[in-house]
Amino acid sequence: MVRHGSLSLLRRVGVMMKKIRVKIIGLLILMGVLSLIIPQINKSEFTVQAATLKKVTKLKKAKAVDGTYFYSKKKQYDGFYRKISWKKVKGAKGYQVFRYNYFTKKWEKILTTKKNSFKITDMCEGEKVKIKVRAYRKKKKKKIYGAFSKTLTYTETTYLHYMLNDKVIKKGNYVSGKNGYHISCDQQAFLLQNEYRKKAGVVQLGWSDVLYEICKVRAKDIIDDFSHKKLDATAKMVLKNTFGHTEWELRGTVNGRTYGFPIISGENIFGGSTSPKQAMTSWKKSSGHYYNMIHSDYRYGAIASYEGRWVAIFSMVDVDEIVKNNNLESVQPALEILESE
């Protein structure tokens, strides 16, 4: 009897062990499946928020300063700058400065500094500005960030162009432009032009990088020759030298009819102010310029400024697709427009 009882007990224990093994195997399989489904956490992708690092406060702009003076025979300062400052944050190693891009509708980091201030230079009069700042410190090779400051929003009222020996001072400063051009200012003007088109009930223009390069050269052209005479020659030169493109006349057939037209359909020019709003207002008040601004056949364009000279160029076609990608199919919408007229 004892033997039978012991055997029965052993059988029960064996059955229990088998069930436990089955459960363990099932659990291991489940864990394996979950590891495939649930993405692995990459700690480096997360921004560590520091409870001890305070929010940046008292973000403000100072009056534009005329920095013109002679330090020595070798150092000649010239032009205006504007200082942006905020209250120091205890324990901060430095600060990151962000500016809102009205064209892309995104915040972009423009400067990292250890000081609680910086100077803005090379910025257009009338340029819209949005800035916010956050402090940071380092811990075990990781940056720990504080909360962002409130947004400082204003429109620049002075043409800022602070130079040392005829060169823009970049170190420790935020330089809005580059080589005398100001794409942020130019694209704000482009947005304003599209607002005019929207109010007029016509399709808004798409931005063209290729046309922008042509506009930049044309803005320099009109310093010495304020006319449209050099438009075609300059455009052909830029297309060839910058993009290796030599086709100026575009052709295509719709319903058995062949049409031909140049890559560029129109141009506006203006001189006398670095303000994008003033340039756009001037064109709006001129019937010929306004005609170009709201022309329903135009689909793409760009605007550039240089030393207070402005150029807008218009096209019926996606110039970037044609020039950069050799996509001649993008001519078709323009051909259909011509066919419908």
CSV table of C-alpha atoms in Angstrom, one decimal:
chain,number,residue,atom,x,y,z
A,1,MET,CA,0.0,0.0,0.0
A,2,VAL,CA,2.8,2.3,0.8
A,3,ARG,CA,4.4,1.6,-2.5
A,4,HIS,CA,1.2,2.3,-4.4
A,5,GLY,CA,0.7,5.5,-2.4
A,6,SER,CA,4.2,6.7,-3.1
A,7,LEU,CA,3.8,5.9,-6.8
A,8,SER,CA,0.5,7.8,-7.0
A,9,LEU,CA,2.2,10.8,-5.3
A,10,LEU,CA,5.1,10.7,-7.7
A,11,ARG,CA,2.7,10.6,-10.6
A,12,ARG,CA,0.8,13.6,-9.3
A,13,VAL,CA,4.1,15.5,-8.8
A,14,GLY,CA,5.2,14.6,-12.3
A,15,VAL,CA,1.9,15.9,-13.8
A,16,MET,CA,2.2,19.1,-11.8
A,17,MET,CA,5.8,19.6,-13.0
A,18,LYS,CA,4.8,19.0,-16.6
A,19,LYS,CA,2.0,21.7,-16.3
A,20,ILE,CA,4.5,24.1,-14.8
A,21,ARG,CA,7.0,23.5,-17.6
A,22,VAL,CA,4.2,24.1,-20.2
A,23,LYS,CA,3.3,27.4,-18.4
A,24,ILE,CA,6.9,28.5,-18.3
A,25,ILE,CA,7.4,27.7,-22.0
A,26,GLY,CA,4.1,29.6,-22.8
A,27,LEU,CA,5.3,32.6,-20.8
A,28,LEU,CA,8.7,32.6,-22.6
A,29,ILE,CA,6.9,32.5,-26.0
A,30,LEU,CA,4.6,35.4,-25.0
A,31,MET,CA,7.6,37.5,-23.8
A,32,GLY,CA,9.3,36.8,-27.1
A,33,VAL,CA,6.3,37.9,-29.1
A,34,LEU,CA,5.9,41.1,-27.0
A,35,SER,CA,9.5,42.0,-27.5
A,36,LEU,CA,8.9,42.0,-31.3
A,37,ILE,CA,5.7,44.1,-31.0
A,38,ILE,CA,6.8,46.7,-28.4
A,39,PRO,CA,9.5,49.0,-29.8
A,40,GLN,CA,12.7,49.3,-27.9
A,41,ILE,CA,13.1,52.5,-26.0
A,42,ASN,CA,16.1,54.6,-27.0
A,43,LYS,CA,16.9,56.8,-24.0
A,44,SER,CA,18.9,59.2,-26.2
A,45,GLU,CA,15.7,60.2,-28.0
A,46,PHE,CA,14.2,61.7,-24.9
A,47,THR,CA,14.8,65.2,-23.6
A,48,VAL,CA,15.4,65.1,-19.9
A,49,GLN,CA,13.5,67.8,-18.1
A,50,ALA,CA,15.2,69.2,-15.1
A,51,ALA,CA,13.0,70.1,-12.2
A,52,THR,CA,15.8,72.1,-10.6
A,53,LEU,CA,16.5,74.2,-13.7
A,54,LYS,CA,14.2,77.1,-13.8
A,55,LYS,CA,12.3,78.6,-16.7
A,56,VAL,CA,14.0,81.5,-18.5
A,57,THR,CA,12.2,84.8,-17.6
A,58,LYS,CA,12.3,88.5,-18.4
A,59,LEU,CA,13.2,87.9,-22.1
A,60,LYS,CA,13.3,91.4,-23.7
A,61,LYS,CA,14.8,93.4,-26.5
A,62,ALA,CA,16.8,96.6,-26.1
A,63,LYS,CA,16.8,99.6,-28.3
A,64,ALA,CA,18.7,99.4,-31.5
A,65,VAL,CA,22.3,100.6,-30.9
A,66,ASP,CA,24.4,102.5,-33.3
A,67,GLY,CA,27.7,100.7,-32.9
A,68,THR,CA,29.7,103.0,-35.1
A,69,TYR,CA,33.0,104.1,-33.5
A,70,PHE,CA,36.8,103.8,-34.0
A,71,TYR,CA,38.6,101.6,-31.5
A,72,SER,CA,41.9,101.9,-33.3
A,73,LYS,CA,43.4,102.4,-36.7
A,74,LYS,CA,43.0,98.6,-37.3
A,75,LYS,CA,39.5,98.2,-36.0
A,76,GLN,CA,36.6,100.1,-37.5
A,77,TYR,CA,33.1,99.3,-36.3
A,78,ASP,CA,30.0,100.4,-38.2
A,79,GLY,CA,26.3,99.8,-38.3
A,80,PHE,CA,23.4,98.9,-35.9
A,81,TYR,CA,22.6,96.0,-33.7
A,82,ARG,CA,19.9,95.0,-31.2
A,83,LYS,CA,20.5,93.3,-28.0
A,84,ILE,CA,18.2,90.5,-26.6
A,85,SER,CA,18.6,89.6,-23.0
A,86,TRP,CA,17.0,87.6,-20.2
A,87,LYS,CA,17.4,86.9,-16.5
A,88,LYS,CA,20.2,84.4,-15.6
A,89,VAL,CA,19.1,81.0,-14.5
A,90,LYS,CA,20.9,79.5,-11.5
A,91,GLY,CA,22.8,76.4,-12.3
A,92,ALA,CA,22.6,76.9,-16.0
A,93,LYS,CA,25.6,76.0,-18.2
A,94,GLY,CA,24.3,77.9,-21.1
A,95,TYR,CA,21.2,78.8,-23.2
A,96,GLN,CA,19.7,77.8,-26.5
A,97,VAL,CA,17.9,80.5,-28.6
A,98,PHE,CA,15.1,79.5,-31.0
A,99,ARG,CA,13.5,81.6,-33.7
A,100,TYR,CA,10.2,80.9,-35.4
A,101,ASN,CA,10.3,80.5,-39.2
A,102,TYR,CA,7.1,82.0,-40.5
A,103,PHE,CA,7.6,80.3,-43.9
A,104,THR,CA,8.1,76.7,-42.7
A,105,LYS,CA,6.0,77.3,-39.6
A,106,LYS,CA,8.6,75.7,-37.4
A,107,TRP,CA,10.9,76.7,-34.6
A,108,GLU,CA,14.6,76.6,-35.4
A,109,LYS,CA,17.6,76.8,-33.1
A,110,ILE,CA,19.7,79.8,-34.1
A,111,LEU,CA,22.2,80.2,-31.3
A,112,THR,CA,23.8,78.5,-28.3
A,113,THR,CA,25.5,80.9,-25.8
A,114,LYS,CA,26.9,80.8,-22.3
A,115,LYS,CA,25.8,84.4,-21.8
A,116,ASN,CA,22.3,85.6,-20.9
A,117,SER,CA,22.2,87.9,-23.9
A,118,PHE,CA,23.2,88.2,-27.6
A,119,LYS,CA,23.2,90.7,-30.4
A,120,ILE,CA,21.1,90.5,-33.6
A,121,THR,CA,22.6,91.8,-36.7
A,122,ASP,CA,22.1,91.7,-40.5
A,123,MET,CA,18.3,91.9,-40.3
A,124,CYS,CA,15.9,93.8,-42.5
A,125,GLU,CA,13.8,96.6,-41.4
A,126,GLY,CA,10.2,95.4,-41.1
A,127,GLU,CA,11.2,91.8,-40.6
A,128,LYS,CA,8.9,89.9,-38.2
A,129,VAL,CA,10.7,88.1,-35.2
A,130,LYS,CA,9.6,85.5,-32.7
A,131,ILE,CA,12.2,84.3,-30.2
A,132,LYS,CA,12.2,82.0,-27.2
A,133,VAL,CA,15.0,80.8,-24.9
A,134,ARG,CA,15.7,77.8,-22.6
A,135,ALA,CA,18.5,77.1,-20.2
A,136,TYR,CA,20.5,73.9,-20.0
A,137,ARG,CA,23.1,72.2,-17.9
A,138,LYS,CA,25.1,69.0,-18.3
A,139,LYS,CA,25.0,65.8,-16.3
A,140,LYS,CA,27.0,62.8,-17.3
A,141,LYS,CA,27.5,64.0,-20.9
A,142,LYS,CA,23.7,64.6,-21.2
A,143,LYS,CA,22.1,68.0,-21.6
A,144,ILE,CA,19.3,68.7,-19.2
A,145,TYR,CA,16.9,71.5,-20.3
A,146,GLY,CA,14.7,73.9,-18.5
A,147,ALA,CA,11.4,75.1,-19.7
A,148,PHE,CA,11.1,77.6,-22.6
A,149,SER,CA,10.6,81.3,-21.9
A,150,LYS,CA,7.6,83.2,-23.0
A,151,THR,CA,7.8,84.1,-26.7
A,152,LEU,CA,9.2,87.5,-27.5
A,153,THR,CA,7.4,88.8,-30.6
A,154,TYR,CA,8.1,92.1,-32.5
A,155,THR,CA,8.7,93.6,-35.9
A,156,GLU,CA,12.2,95.0,-36.5
A,157,THR,CA,12.1,98.8,-37.0
A,158,THR,CA,15.8,99.3,-38.0
A,159,TYR,CA,18.0,97.9,-40.6
A,160,LEU,CA,20.6,96.0,-38.5
A,161,HIS,CA,24.0,95.6,-40.1
A,162,TYR,CA,26.8,95.6,-37.5
A,163,MET,CA,30.3,95.3,-39.1
A,164,LEU,CA,34.0,95.3,-38.1
A,165,ASN,CA,36.3,96.4,-40.9
A,166,ASP,CA,33.5,96.0,-43.5
A,167,LYS,CA,32.7,92.4,-42.3
A,168,VAL,CA,29.5,91.4,-40.4
A,169,ILE,CA,30.4,90.5,-36.8
A,170,LYS,CA,29.3,86.9,-36.4
A,171,LYS,CA,31.0,85.6,-33.2
A,172,GLY,CA,28.5,85.5,-30.3
A,173,ASN,CA,25.8,87.1,-32.4
A,174,TYR,CA,22.8,86.0,-34.4
A,175,VAL,CA,23.3,86.9,-38.0
A,176,SER,CA,19.9,86.8,-39.8
A,177,GLY,CA,21.2,87.3,-43.3
A,178,LYS,CA,24.0,85.8,-45.4
A,179,ASN,CA,26.3,87.7,-47.9
A,180,GLY,CA,23.9,90.6,-48.0
A,181,TYR,CA,20.8,88.5,-48.7
A,182,HIS,CA,18.0,87.8,-46.2
A,183,ILE,CA,16.0,84.7,-47.1
A,184,SER,CA,13.9,85.0,-43.9
A,185,CYS,CA,12.9,88.6,-44.9
A,186,ASP,CA,12.4,87.6,-48.5
A,187,GLN,CA,10.1,84.7,-47.7
A,188,GLN,CA,8.0,86.9,-45.4
A,189,ALA,CA,7.5,89.2,-48.4
A,190,PHE,CA,6.5,86.1,-50.4
A,191,LEU,CA,3.9,85.1,-47.8
A,192,LEU,CA,2.5,88.6,-47.9
A,193,GLN,CA,2.3,88.4,-51.7
A,194,ASN,CA,0.4,85.1,-51.4
A,195,GLU,CA,-2.0,86.8,-49.0
A,196,TYR,CA,-2.8,89.3,-51.8
A,197,ARG,CA,-3.4,86.4,-54.2
A,198,LYS,CA,-5.7,84.7,-51.7
A,199,LYS,CA,-7.8,87.8,-51.3
A,200,ALA,CA,-8.0,88.1,-55.1
A,201,GLY,CA,-9.3,84.6,-55.3
A,202,VAL,CA,-6.4,83.1,-57.2
A,203,VAL,CA,-4.1,80.1,-56.4
A,204,GLN,CA,-1.2,80.9,-54.2
A,205,LEU,CA,2.3,80.6,-55.6
A,206,GLY,CA,4.7,77.8,-54.8
A,207,TRP,CA,8.2,78.8,-53.8
A,208,SER,CA,11.0,78.1,-56.3
A,209,ASP,CA,14.6,77.7,-55.1
A,210,VAL,CA,15.8,78.1,-58.7
A,211,LEU,CA,14.0,81.3,-59.3
A,212,TYR,CA,15.3,82.6,-55.9
A,213,GLU,CA,18.8,82.3,-57.2
A,214,ILE,CA,17.9,84.3,-60.2
A,215,CYS,CA,16.2,86.9,-58.1
A,216,LYS,CA,19.3,87.3,-55.9
A,217,VAL,CA,21.5,88.1,-58.9
A,218,ARG,CA,18.8,90.4,-60.4
A,219,ALA,CA,18.6,92.3,-57.1
A,220,LYS,CA,22.2,93.2,-57.6
A,221,ASP,CA,21.7,94.0,-61.3
A,222,ILE,CA,19.1,96.7,-60.6
A,223,ILE,CA,21.5,98.7,-58.3
A,224,ASP,CA,23.2,100.0,-61.5
A,225,ASP,CA,20.5,99.4,-64.0
A,226,PHE,CA,17.0,99.8,-62.6
A,227,SER,CA,15.2,98.1,-65.5
A,228,HIS,CA,14.1,94.7,-66.8
A,229,LYS,CA,16.6,94.8,-69.6
A,230,LYS,CA,19.0,92.2,-68.1
A,231,LEU,CA,16.3,89.8,-66.9
A,232,ASP,CA,16.6,87.2,-69.7
A,233,ALA,CA,20.4,87.4,-69.9
A,234,THR,CA,20.8,87.1,-66.1
A,235,ALA,CA,18.3,84.2,-65.9
A,236,LYS,CA,20.0,82.2,-68.7
A,237,MET,CA,23.4,82.8,-67.0
A,238,VAL,CA,22.2,81.6,-63.6
A,239,LEU,CA,20.4,78.6,-65.1
A,240,LYS,CA,23.5,77.5,-67.0
A,241,ASN,CA,26.3,78.3,-64.5
A,242,THR,CA,24.5,77.3,-61.3
A,243,PHE,CA,22.3,74.4,-62.5
A,244,GLY,CA,23.8,73.4,-65.9
A,245,HIS,CA,20.5,74.1,-67.6
A,246,THR,CA,20.4,75.6,-71.1
A,247,GLU,CA,16.8,75.2,-72.2
A,248,TRP,CA,15.1,78.6,-72.0
A,249,GLU,CA,12.1,78.1,-74.3
A,250,LEU,CA,9.6,75.4,-73.2
A,251,ARG,CA,7.4,73.7,-75.7
A,252,GLY,CA,4.5,71.2,-75.7
A,253,THR,CA,1.4,70.1,-77.5
A,254,VAL,CA,-2.2,70.0,-76.4
A,255,ASN,CA,-5.1,68.8,-78.6
A,256,GLY,CA,-2.8,69.0,-81.6
A,257,ARG,CA,-1.7,72.6,-80.9
A,258,THR,CA,1.9,73.4,-80.1
A,259,TYR,CA,2.7,76.1,-77.6
A,260,GLY,CA,6.0,77.7,-76.6
A,261,PHE,CA,6.8,80.0,-73.7
A,262,PRO,CA,9.9,81.0,-71.7
A,263,ILE,CA,10.7,79.6,-68.2
A,264,ILE,CA,10.1,83.1,-66.7
A,265,SER,CA,6.8,84.8,-67.3
A,266,GLY,CA,7.1,88.1,-65.4
A,267,GLU,CA,9.2,90.2,-63.1
A,268,ASN,CA,8.6,93.0,-60.5
A,269,ILE,CA,11.4,95.3,-59.2
A,270,PHE,CA,11.5,97.9,-56.4
A,271,GLY,CA,14.1,100.0,-54.7
A,272,GLY,CA,14.3,102.2,-51.7
A,273,SER,CA,13.6,100.2,-48.5
A,274,THR,CA,14.6,96.9,-46.8
A,275,SER,CA,11.1,96.5,-45.5
A,276,PRO,CA,9.2,93.6,-47.1
A,277,LYS,CA,5.8,95.2,-46.3
A,278,GLN,CA,6.8,98.5,-47.9
A,279,ALA,CA,8.0,96.7,-51.1
A,280,MET,CA,4.8,94.6,-51.3
A,281,THR,CA,2.6,97.7,-50.6
A,282,SER,CA,4.4,99.6,-53.4
A,283,TRP,CA,3.8,96.9,-55.9
A,284,LYS,CA,0.2,96.5,-54.8
A,285,LYS,CA,-0.4,100.2,-55.5
A,286,SER,CA,1.0,99.9,-59.0
A,287,SER,CA,-1.5,98.4,-61.5
A,288,GLY,CA,1.3,96.8,-63.6
A,289,HIS,CA,3.1,95.3,-60.7
A,290,TYR,CA,-0.1,94.2,-59.0
A,291,TYR,CA,-1.2,92.5,-62.2
A,292,ASN,CA,1.9,90.3,-62.0
A,293,MET,CA,1.3,89.6,-58.3
A,294,ILE,CA,-2.2,88.3,-58.7
A,295,HIS,CA,-1.9,86.9,-62.3
A,296,SER,CA,-4.0,83.7,-62.3
A,297,ASP,CA,-1.7,81.9,-64.8
A,298,TYR,CA,1.3,82.1,-62.6
A,299,ARG,CA,2.0,79.1,-60.3
A,300,TYR,CA,5.5,79.5,-59.0
A,301,GLY,CA,7.8,82.3,-58.0
A,302,ALA,CA,10.4,83.8,-55.6
A,303,ILE,CA,11.4,87.1,-54.1
A,304,ALA,CA,14.9,88.4,-53.1
A,305,SER,CA,16.2,91.6,-51.8
A,306,TYR,CA,19.7,93.2,-51.7
A,307,GLU,CA,20.6,96.5,-50.1
A,308,GLY,CA,17.0,97.7,-50.4
A,309,ARG,CA,16.4,96.5,-53.9
A,310,TRP,CA,13.7,93.9,-54.4
A,311,VAL,CA,13.0,91.5,-57.3
A,312,ALA,CA,10.0,89.1,-57.7
A,313,ILE,CA,10.0,86.6,-60.5
A,314,PHE,CA,7.0,84.6,-61.7
A,315,SER,CA,6.5,81.4,-63.7
A,316,MET,CA,3.7,79.3,-65.1
A,317,VAL,CA,5.7,76.1,-64.5
A,318,ASP,CA,7.4,74.2,-61.7
A,319,VAL,CA,10.9,75.5,-62.5
A,320,ASP,CA,12.6,73.4,-59.9
A,321,GLU,CA,11.2,70.1,-61.3
A,322,ILE,CA,12.3,71.1,-64.8
A,323,VAL,CA,15.7,72.4,-64.0
A,324,LYS,CA,16.8,70.2,-61.1
A,325,ASN,CA,15.0,66.9,-62.1
A,326,ASN,CA,14.6,67.4,-65.9
A,327,ASN,CA,10.9,66.6,-65.4
A,328,LEU,CA,9.4,68.0,-68.6
A,329,GLU,CA,6.0,66.5,-67.7
A,330,SER,CA,5.5,69.4,-65.2
A,331,VAL,CA,5.1,71.7,-68.3
A,332,GLN,CA,1.6,70.1,-68.9
A,333,PRO,CA,-0.4,72.2,-66.5
A,334,ALA,CA,0.9,75.4,-68.2
A,335,LEU,CA,0.0,74.0,-71.6
A,336,GLU,CA,-3.5,73.3,-70.4
A,337,ILE,CA,-3.8,76.9,-69.1
A,338,LEU,CA,-2.7,78.3,-72.5
A,339,GLU,CA,-5.1,75.9,-74.3
A,340,SER,CA,-8.0,77.2,-72.2
A,341,GLU,CA,-7.4,80.8,-72.9
